[in-house]
Amino acid sequence: MAAWLMKSEPDVFSIDDLKARPRKTDMWDGVRNYQARNWMRDTMARGNLVFFYHSNCAEPGIYGLATISSRRAYPDPTQFDPASHYYDPTSPPDDPRWVVVDVTYSRHLRRPLTLAELREHAAALDGLALLRTGNRLSVMPVSDEHAAYLLDLEAAAPPS
DNA sequence: GCCAACGTTGGC
DNA sequence: GCCAACGTTGGC
């Protein structure tokens, strides 16, 4: 089953916010990057594992797990909402440019996997887009191998 | 707040 | 189609 890493700024929307939503579910809106959009639109499916990453904060890292809970992607309503920060007047209503998926909270990690710690495992996580220089993708695939490694790392003792 | 990396835009 | 300018992301 495919796995993903999805970034969010915790000041805007954190894993705690997701947990607090009705049915612990929310639309993942506001993605405005074509590569991220393509993965959401073409590859994501219900049941996929999501590593929930906090970016742009004191301790960036993976904080929890979620799953994709919509059957597949569907049009992002915020692109048509002039009041929305994500409004995109150039998106054709009959051929929406941007999509969302529904994401449902699973659990917090027993301990955060910080970016700093992940970097210490760069060899095992070779190829993980998160660790590539200048990576700015907000939605990225995680291989089965890397997903298993990350879950093992969660179970391991934290670095001292 | 700084700045490097990168995606997008738009002139030509 | 090139590429410089610009805006954004995100770690630090």
Short mmCIF file of C-alpha atoms (C1' of nucleotides) in Angstrom, two decimals:
data_model
loop_
_atom_site.label_atom_id
_atom_site.label_comp_id
_atom_site.label_asym_id
_atom_site.label_seq_id
_atom_site.Cartn_x
_atom_site.Cartn_y
_atom_site.Cartn_z
CA MET A 1 0.00 0.00 0.00
CA ALA A 2 1.34 3.39 -0.94
CA ALA A 3 2.53 5.77 1.74
CA TRP A 4 2.97 9.52 1.72
CA LEU A 5 4.48 12.34 3.68
CA MET A 6 2.37 15.46 3.94
CA LYS A 7 3.63 18.73 5.37
CA SER A 8 1.70 21.28 7.31
CA GLU A 9 2.69 24.29 9.33
CA PRO A 10 1.46 23.51 12.83
CA ASP A 11 0.56 27.16 13.42
CA VAL A 12 -1.89 26.80 10.55
CA PHE A 13 -3.00 23.19 10.84
CA SER A 14 -1.37 20.64 13.13
CA ILE A 15 -1.92 16.96 13.74
CA ASP A 16 -3.75 18.00 16.91
CA ASP A 17 -6.08 20.09 14.81
CA LEU A 18 -6.78 17.09 12.60
CA LYS A 19 -7.53 14.95 15.64
CA ALA A 20 -9.97 17.61 16.90
CA ARG A 21 -11.98 17.71 13.66
CA PRO A 22 -15.36 16.02 13.41
CA ARG A 23 -14.70 12.36 12.61
CA LYS A 24 -11.01 13.31 12.92
CA THR A 25 -11.14 14.04 9.22
CA ASP A 26 -10.43 17.06 7.08
CA MET A 27 -9.94 18.06 3.48
CA TRP A 28 -6.32 18.59 2.61
CA ASP A 29 -6.84 21.83 0.72
CA GLY A 30 -4.57 24.53 -0.58
CA VAL A 31 -2.06 22.39 -2.45
CA ARG A 32 -0.85 24.62 -5.26
CA ASN A 33 2.10 22.72 -6.62
CA TYR A 34 1.73 20.65 -9.75
CA GLN A 35 3.87 17.73 -8.72
CA ALA A 36 2.09 17.43 -5.40
CA ARG A 37 -1.24 17.81 -7.20
CA ASN A 38 -0.38 15.03 -9.63
CA TRP A 39 0.35 12.59 -6.84
CA MET A 40 -2.86 13.46 -5.07
CA ARG A 41 -4.88 13.23 -8.26
CA ASP A 42 -3.28 10.24 -9.94
CA THR A 43 -1.90 7.96 -7.27
CA MET A 44 -3.43 8.55 -3.85
CA ALA A 45 -6.18 6.18 -2.81
CA ARG A 46 -8.26 5.42 0.23
CA GLY A 47 -6.37 3.61 2.94
CA ASN A 48 -2.95 4.97 2.03
CA LEU A 49 -0.73 5.75 5.00
CA VAL A 50 0.20 9.37 5.67
CA PHE A 51 3.15 10.58 7.70
CA PHE A 52 2.05 13.95 9.10
CA TYR A 53 4.97 16.36 9.05
CA HIS A 54 5.21 19.70 10.83
CA SER A 55 7.19 22.29 8.87
CA ASN A 56 8.23 25.84 9.55
CA CYS A 57 8.31 25.40 13.30
CA ALA A 58 10.74 25.04 16.19
CA GLU A 59 11.16 21.28 15.76
CA PRO A 60 10.28 20.20 12.24
CA GLY A 61 9.54 16.50 11.92
CA ILE A 62 6.99 13.73 11.66
CA TYR A 63 4.47 13.91 14.50
CA GLY A 64 1.77 11.45 13.64
CA LEU A 65 0.02 9.12 11.25
CA ALA A 66 -3.12 9.51 9.21
CA THR A 67 -4.82 7.77 6.31
CA ILE A 68 -6.33 8.91 3.05
CA SER A 69 -10.07 8.53 3.56
CA SER A 70 -11.62 9.77 0.35
CA ARG A 71 -11.81 7.17 -2.36
CA ARG A 72 -9.71 9.44 -4.49
CA ALA A 73 -8.97 13.12 -5.08
CA TYR A 74 -11.72 15.62 -5.93
CA PRO A 75 -11.78 19.33 -6.82
CA ASP A 76 -10.50 21.74 -4.19
CA PRO A 77 -13.41 24.09 -3.40
CA THR A 78 -11.06 26.82 -2.18
CA GLN A 79 -9.81 27.46 -5.70
CA PHE A 80 -13.26 28.88 -6.58
CA ASP A 81 -13.77 30.86 -3.38
CA PRO A 82 -12.76 34.52 -3.79
CA ALA A 83 -12.63 34.86 -0.02
CA SER A 84 -10.12 32.06 0.30
CA HIS A 85 -6.42 32.55 0.60
CA TYR A 86 -6.15 29.74 -1.95
CA TYR A 87 -8.47 31.33 -4.52
CA ASP A 88 -7.25 30.74 -8.06
CA PRO A 89 -9.26 32.80 -10.56
CA THR A 90 -7.42 31.17 -13.45
CA SER A 91 -8.66 27.66 -12.64
CA PRO A 92 -11.35 26.66 -15.15
CA PRO A 93 -14.56 25.67 -13.32
CA ASP A 94 -15.30 22.99 -15.90
CA ASP A 95 -11.79 21.59 -15.53
CA PRO A 96 -10.59 22.32 -12.00
CA ARG A 97 -6.87 22.64 -11.67
CA TRP A 98 -6.47 21.78 -7.99
CA VAL A 99 -7.66 18.83 -5.97
CA VAL A 100 -8.01 17.74 -2.38
CA VAL A 101 -8.14 14.42 -0.62
CA ASP A 102 -9.71 13.66 2.74
CA VAL A 103 -7.27 12.80 5.50
CA THR A 104 -8.24 11.03 8.71
CA TYR A 105 -6.22 11.05 11.93
CA SER A 106 -4.80 7.71 13.03
CA ARG A 107 -2.50 8.42 15.95
CA HIS A 108 0.38 10.51 17.21
CA LEU A 109 3.79 8.94 17.02
CA ARG A 110 5.03 7.72 20.37
CA ARG A 111 7.77 10.28 19.91
CA PRO A 112 8.36 12.79 17.11
CA LEU A 113 10.84 11.85 14.43
CA THR A 114 12.58 15.16 14.00
CA LEU A 115 14.17 16.22 10.78
CA ALA A 116 17.50 16.29 12.60
CA GLU A 117 17.11 12.65 13.59
CA LEU A 118 15.96 11.64 10.13
CA ARG A 119 19.09 13.21 8.71
CA GLU A 120 21.14 10.91 10.90
CA HIS A 121 19.53 8.04 8.99
CA ALA A 122 20.19 9.53 5.58
CA ALA A 123 21.82 6.34 4.36
CA ALA A 124 18.82 4.14 5.17
CA LEU A 125 16.43 6.83 3.95
CA ASP A 126 18.34 7.51 0.76
CA GLY A 127 15.95 8.73 -1.90
CA LEU A 128 13.36 10.08 0.51
CA ALA A 129 12.36 13.39 -1.06
CA LEU A 130 12.16 15.09 2.33
CA LEU A 131 15.92 14.81 2.76
CA ARG A 132 16.84 16.11 -0.64
CA THR A 133 18.43 19.54 -0.72
CA GLY A 134 16.04 22.39 -1.14
CA ASN A 135 13.04 20.10 -1.07
CA ARG A 136 9.88 22.16 -1.05
CA LEU A 137 7.27 19.59 -1.91
CA SER A 138 4.36 19.52 0.50
CA VAL A 139 3.15 16.09 -0.62
CA MET A 140 5.61 13.35 -1.46
CA PRO A 141 5.66 9.59 -1.81
CA VAL A 142 7.32 7.37 0.79
CA SER A 143 8.44 3.94 -0.37
CA ASP A 144 7.24 0.86 1.51
CA GLU A 145 10.81 0.29 2.59
CA HIS A 146 11.17 3.80 3.98
CA ALA A 147 7.74 3.65 5.61
CA ALA A 148 8.71 0.48 7.45
CA TYR A 149 12.01 2.02 8.45
CA LEU A 150 10.33 5.11 9.87
CA LEU A 151 7.92 3.00 11.92
CA ASP A 152 10.83 0.95 13.24
CA LEU A 153 12.64 4.15 14.10
CA GLU A 154 9.65 5.29 16.12
CA ALA A 155 9.94 2.14 18.20
CA ALA A 156 13.66 2.58 18.75
CA ALA A 157 15.11 4.52 21.64
CA PRO A 158 15.42 8.22 20.91
CA PRO A 159 18.94 9.55 20.33
CA SER A 160 20.52 10.87 23.52
"C1'" DG B 1 14.75 37.50 10.39
"C1'" DC B 2 17.95 35.62 7.06
"C1'" DC B 3 18.82 33.31 3.11
"C1'" DA B 4 19.32 29.23 -0.07
"C1'" DA B 5 16.69 26.61 -3.12
"C1'" DC B 6 13.36 26.24 -6.21
"C1'" DG B 7 8.85 26.94 -9.01
"C1'" DT B 8 6.48 30.24 -11.76
"C1'" DT B 9 5.91 34.20 -14.61
"C1'" DG B 10 6.51 36.97 -18.43
"C1'" DG B 11 9.40 39.65 -21.75
"C1'" DC B 12 11.72 38.82 -25.70
"C1'" DG C 1 11.92 28.34 -25.88
"C1'" DC C 2 15.20 30.90 -23.04
"C1'" DC C 3 16.15 33.02 -18.89
"C1'" DA C 4 16.03 36.83 -15.50
"C1'" DA C 5 13.07 38.47 -12.03
"C1'" DC C 6 10.19 37.46 -8.60
"C1'" DG C 7 7.59 35.04 -4.95
"C1'" DT C 8 7.42 31.22 -1.81
"C1'" DT C 9 9.07 27.51 1.12
"C1'" DG C 10 11.18 26.13 5.04
"C1'" DG C 11 15.44 25.24 7.85
"C1'" DC C 12 18.13 27.54 10.92
#
